[in-house]
Amino acid sequence: MNGFDIKINELKSSSANQIIKLLDTYKKEHGFINYNSALDSFAYKFGIGYVMVVVVDEKDEFYGYSPTIKYYPDNALDMPPQDEELYLNNVFKNKKEAEKLLAKEVIYRLMRVVNPEKYLI
C-alpha cells in the first residue's frame, strides 16, 4: 500500500471526513484503484496539483524526496500560482513517508474550500 492510501484511510475518522467522502465518491465514479491517482485528479478540479520532487546531490546521486503542492491560476483557495515545498530545507529519504505528508496536506487544504461540491460538476 502506498503512502497516499495509508494516510487517507487514517484521515477517514478525522475532521477531514467530508472531503474524504467526496474523494471516495469521485474515486469510485471514475474507476481509480488507488488514492494517489484519485487525489491527483480530484485536487486538479480545485486548481491544485502536487509532485514528489526527486532531489539529487552534487554528484547527481539520489538524496531524497521533496513533496510539493502546486497552486494553479484561479484555484479554489485563491492562492497565487506557486509551488509550495512542504518540507523546507530537508528531504524525505523514505518515499512512503513523503507521500503520507503530501496526502495529508492536500486534504487539509481541500478542507478549506467553501462548497467543494460545486467544483466537481
mmCIF file of C-alpha atoms in Angstrom:
data_model
loop_
_atom_site.group_PDB
_atom_site.id
_atom_site.type_symbol
_atom_site.label_atom_id
_atom_site.label_comp_id
_atom_site.label_asym_id
_atom_site.label_seq_id
_atom_site.Cartn_x
_atom_site.Cartn_y
_atom_site.Cartn_z
ATOM 1 C CA MET A 1 0.000 0.000 0.000
ATOM 2 C CA ASN A 2 1.386 3.432 -0.889
ATOM 3 C CA GLY A 3 1.615 6.382 1.487
ATOM 4 C CA PHE A 4 -1.434 8.086 -0.042
ATOM 5 C CA ASP A 5 -3.673 5.096 0.675
ATOM 6 C CA ILE A 6 -2.335 4.741 4.224
ATOM 7 C CA LYS A 7 -2.789 8.400 5.171
ATOM 8 C CA ILE A 8 -6.208 8.855 3.550
ATOM 9 C CA ASN A 9 -7.519 5.751 5.295
ATOM 10 C CA GLU A 10 -6.213 7.182 8.588
ATOM 11 C CA LEU A 11 -7.957 10.514 7.900
ATOM 12 C CA LYS A 12 -11.360 8.916 7.350
ATOM 13 C CA SER A 13 -12.162 9.161 11.058
ATOM 14 C CA SER A 14 -10.923 12.752 11.418
ATOM 15 C CA SER A 15 -12.364 16.174 10.718
ATOM 16 C CA ALA A 16 -11.358 15.627 7.070
ATOM 17 C CA ASN A 17 -14.204 13.152 6.727
ATOM 18 C CA GLN A 18 -16.418 15.381 4.496
ATOM 19 C CA ILE A 19 -13.740 15.898 1.850
ATOM 20 C CA ILE A 20 -12.730 12.212 2.126
ATOM 21 C CA LYS A 21 -16.335 11.179 1.414
ATOM 22 C CA LEU A 22 -16.315 13.359 -1.706
ATOM 23 C CA LEU A 23 -12.963 11.863 -2.709
ATOM 24 C CA ASP A 24 -14.260 8.315 -2.163
ATOM 25 C CA THR A 25 -17.289 9.013 -4.360
ATOM 26 C CA TYR A 26 -15.060 10.586 -7.013
ATOM 27 C CA LYS A 27 -12.663 7.630 -6.848
ATOM 28 C CA LYS A 28 -15.463 5.117 -7.294
ATOM 29 C CA GLU A 29 -17.251 7.046 -10.070
ATOM 30 C CA HIS A 30 -14.047 7.460 -12.082
ATOM 31 C CA GLY A 31 -12.695 3.940 -11.531
ATOM 32 C CA PHE A 32 -9.457 4.827 -9.756
ATOM 33 C CA ILE A 33 -7.815 1.884 -7.992
ATOM 34 C CA ASN A 34 -5.709 3.894 -5.525
ATOM 35 C CA TYR A 35 -5.851 7.212 -3.738
ATOM 36 C CA ASN A 36 -2.738 8.636 -5.377
ATOM 37 C CA SER A 37 -4.378 8.719 -8.805
ATOM 38 C CA ALA A 38 -7.799 9.669 -7.437
ATOM 39 C CA LEU A 39 -6.453 12.520 -5.300
ATOM 40 C CA ASP A 40 -4.345 13.848 -8.169
ATOM 41 C CA SER A 41 -7.383 14.095 -10.458
ATOM 42 C CA PHE A 42 -9.702 15.265 -7.653
ATOM 43 C CA ALA A 43 -7.364 18.055 -6.483
ATOM 44 C CA TYR A 44 -6.904 19.254 -10.060
ATOM 45 C CA LYS A 45 -10.635 20.067 -10.137
ATOM 46 C CA PHE A 46 -9.842 22.638 -7.419
ATOM 47 C CA GLY A 47 -6.797 24.030 -9.228
ATOM 48 C CA ILE A 48 -4.325 22.199 -7.015
ATOM 49 C CA GLY A 49 -1.682 19.698 -8.021
ATOM 50 C CA TYR A 50 1.240 18.009 -6.343
ATOM 51 C CA VAL A 51 4.559 16.484 -7.222
ATOM 52 C CA MET A 52 7.165 14.440 -5.462
ATOM 53 C CA VAL A 53 10.400 16.146 -6.480
ATOM 54 C CA VAL A 54 13.393 13.817 -6.518
ATOM 55 C CA VAL A 55 16.396 15.609 -5.031
ATOM 56 C CA VAL A 56 19.909 14.681 -6.107
ATOM 57 C CA ASP A 57 23.213 15.689 -4.547
ATOM 58 C CA GLU A 58 26.156 17.398 -6.227
ATOM 59 C CA LYS A 59 27.220 14.012 -7.670
ATOM 60 C CA ASP A 60 23.759 13.511 -9.245
ATOM 61 C CA GLU A 61 23.030 10.703 -6.793
ATOM 62 C CA PHE A 62 19.662 10.254 -5.137
ATOM 63 C CA TYR A 63 19.353 12.305 -1.967
ATOM 64 C CA GLY A 64 15.642 12.190 -1.148
ATOM 65 C CA TYR A 65 12.118 13.399 -1.922
ATOM 66 C CA SER A 66 10.678 16.881 -1.562
ATOM 67 C CA PRO A 67 6.840 16.855 -1.522
ATOM 68 C CA THR A 68 5.470 19.966 -3.234
ATOM 69 C CA ILE A 69 1.960 21.373 -3.715
ATOM 70 C CA LYS A 70 1.276 23.344 -6.888
ATOM 71 C CA TYR A 71 -1.384 26.055 -6.998
ATOM 72 C CA TYR A 72 -2.653 26.759 -10.499
ATOM 73 C CA PRO A 73 -4.164 30.100 -11.562
ATOM 74 C CA ASP A 74 -7.799 30.507 -10.465
ATOM 75 C CA ASN A 75 -7.554 27.781 -7.813
ATOM 76 C CA ALA A 76 -10.361 27.286 -5.300
ATOM 77 C CA LEU A 77 -8.244 28.642 -2.439
ATOM 78 C CA ASP A 78 -7.468 31.967 -4.178
ATOM 79 C CA MET A 79 -3.763 31.316 -3.740
ATOM 80 C CA PRO A 80 -1.362 32.927 -6.187
ATOM 81 C CA PRO A 81 0.052 30.472 -8.718
ATOM 82 C CA GLN A 82 3.049 28.945 -6.984
ATOM 83 C CA ASP A 83 4.834 25.808 -5.879
ATOM 84 C CA GLU A 84 4.862 25.233 -2.123
ATOM 85 C CA GLU A 85 7.568 22.925 -0.782
ATOM 86 C CA LEU A 86 6.215 21.163 2.300
ATOM 87 C CA TYR A 87 9.451 20.114 3.916
ATOM 88 C CA LEU A 88 11.721 23.144 3.592
ATOM 89 C CA ASN A 89 15.460 22.737 3.965
ATOM 90 C CA ASN A 90 15.175 18.978 4.272
ATOM 91 C CA VAL A 91 14.093 15.948 2.293
ATOM 92 C CA PHE A 92 12.465 12.614 2.994
ATOM 93 C CA LYS A 93 14.611 9.552 2.434
ATOM 94 C CA ASN A 94 11.507 7.352 2.635
ATOM 95 C CA LYS A 95 9.070 7.845 -0.261
ATOM 96 C CA LYS A 96 6.102 6.425 1.658
ATOM 97 C CA GLU A 97 6.575 8.977 4.469
ATOM 98 C CA ALA A 98 6.769 11.796 1.913
ATOM 99 C CA GLU A 99 3.567 10.536 0.267
ATOM 100 C CA LYS A 100 1.776 10.460 3.626
ATOM 101 C CA LEU A 101 2.681 14.086 4.326
ATOM 102 C CA LEU A 102 1.652 15.130 0.833
ATOM 103 C CA ALA A 103 -1.723 13.367 1.074
ATOM 104 C CA LYS A 104 -2.456 14.938 4.466
ATOM 105 C CA GLU A 105 -1.511 18.445 3.369
ATOM 106 C CA VAL A 106 -3.518 18.289 0.142
ATOM 107 C CA ILE A 107 -6.592 17.014 2.029
ATOM 108 C CA TYR A 108 -6.216 19.713 4.706
ATOM 109 C CA ARG A 109 -6.054 22.399 2.031
ATOM 110 C CA LEU A 110 -9.126 20.997 0.277
ATOM 111 C CA MET A 111 -10.977 21.139 3.603
ATOM 112 C CA ARG A 112 -10.729 24.948 3.411
ATOM 113 C CA VAL A 113 -12.679 25.095 0.142
ATOM 114 C CA VAL A 114 -16.151 26.530 0.613
ATOM 115 C CA ASN A 115 -18.833 24.388 -1.057
ATOM 116 C CA PRO A 116 -16.414 21.871 -2.616
ATOM 117 C CA GLU A 117 -19.205 20.037 -4.429
ATOM 118 C CA LYS A 118 -19.527 22.873 -6.965
ATOM 119 C CA TYR A 119 -16.012 22.159 -8.273
ATOM 120 C CA LEU A 120 -16.885 18.562 -9.074
ATOM 121 C CA ILE A 121 -19.690 19.260 -11.523
#
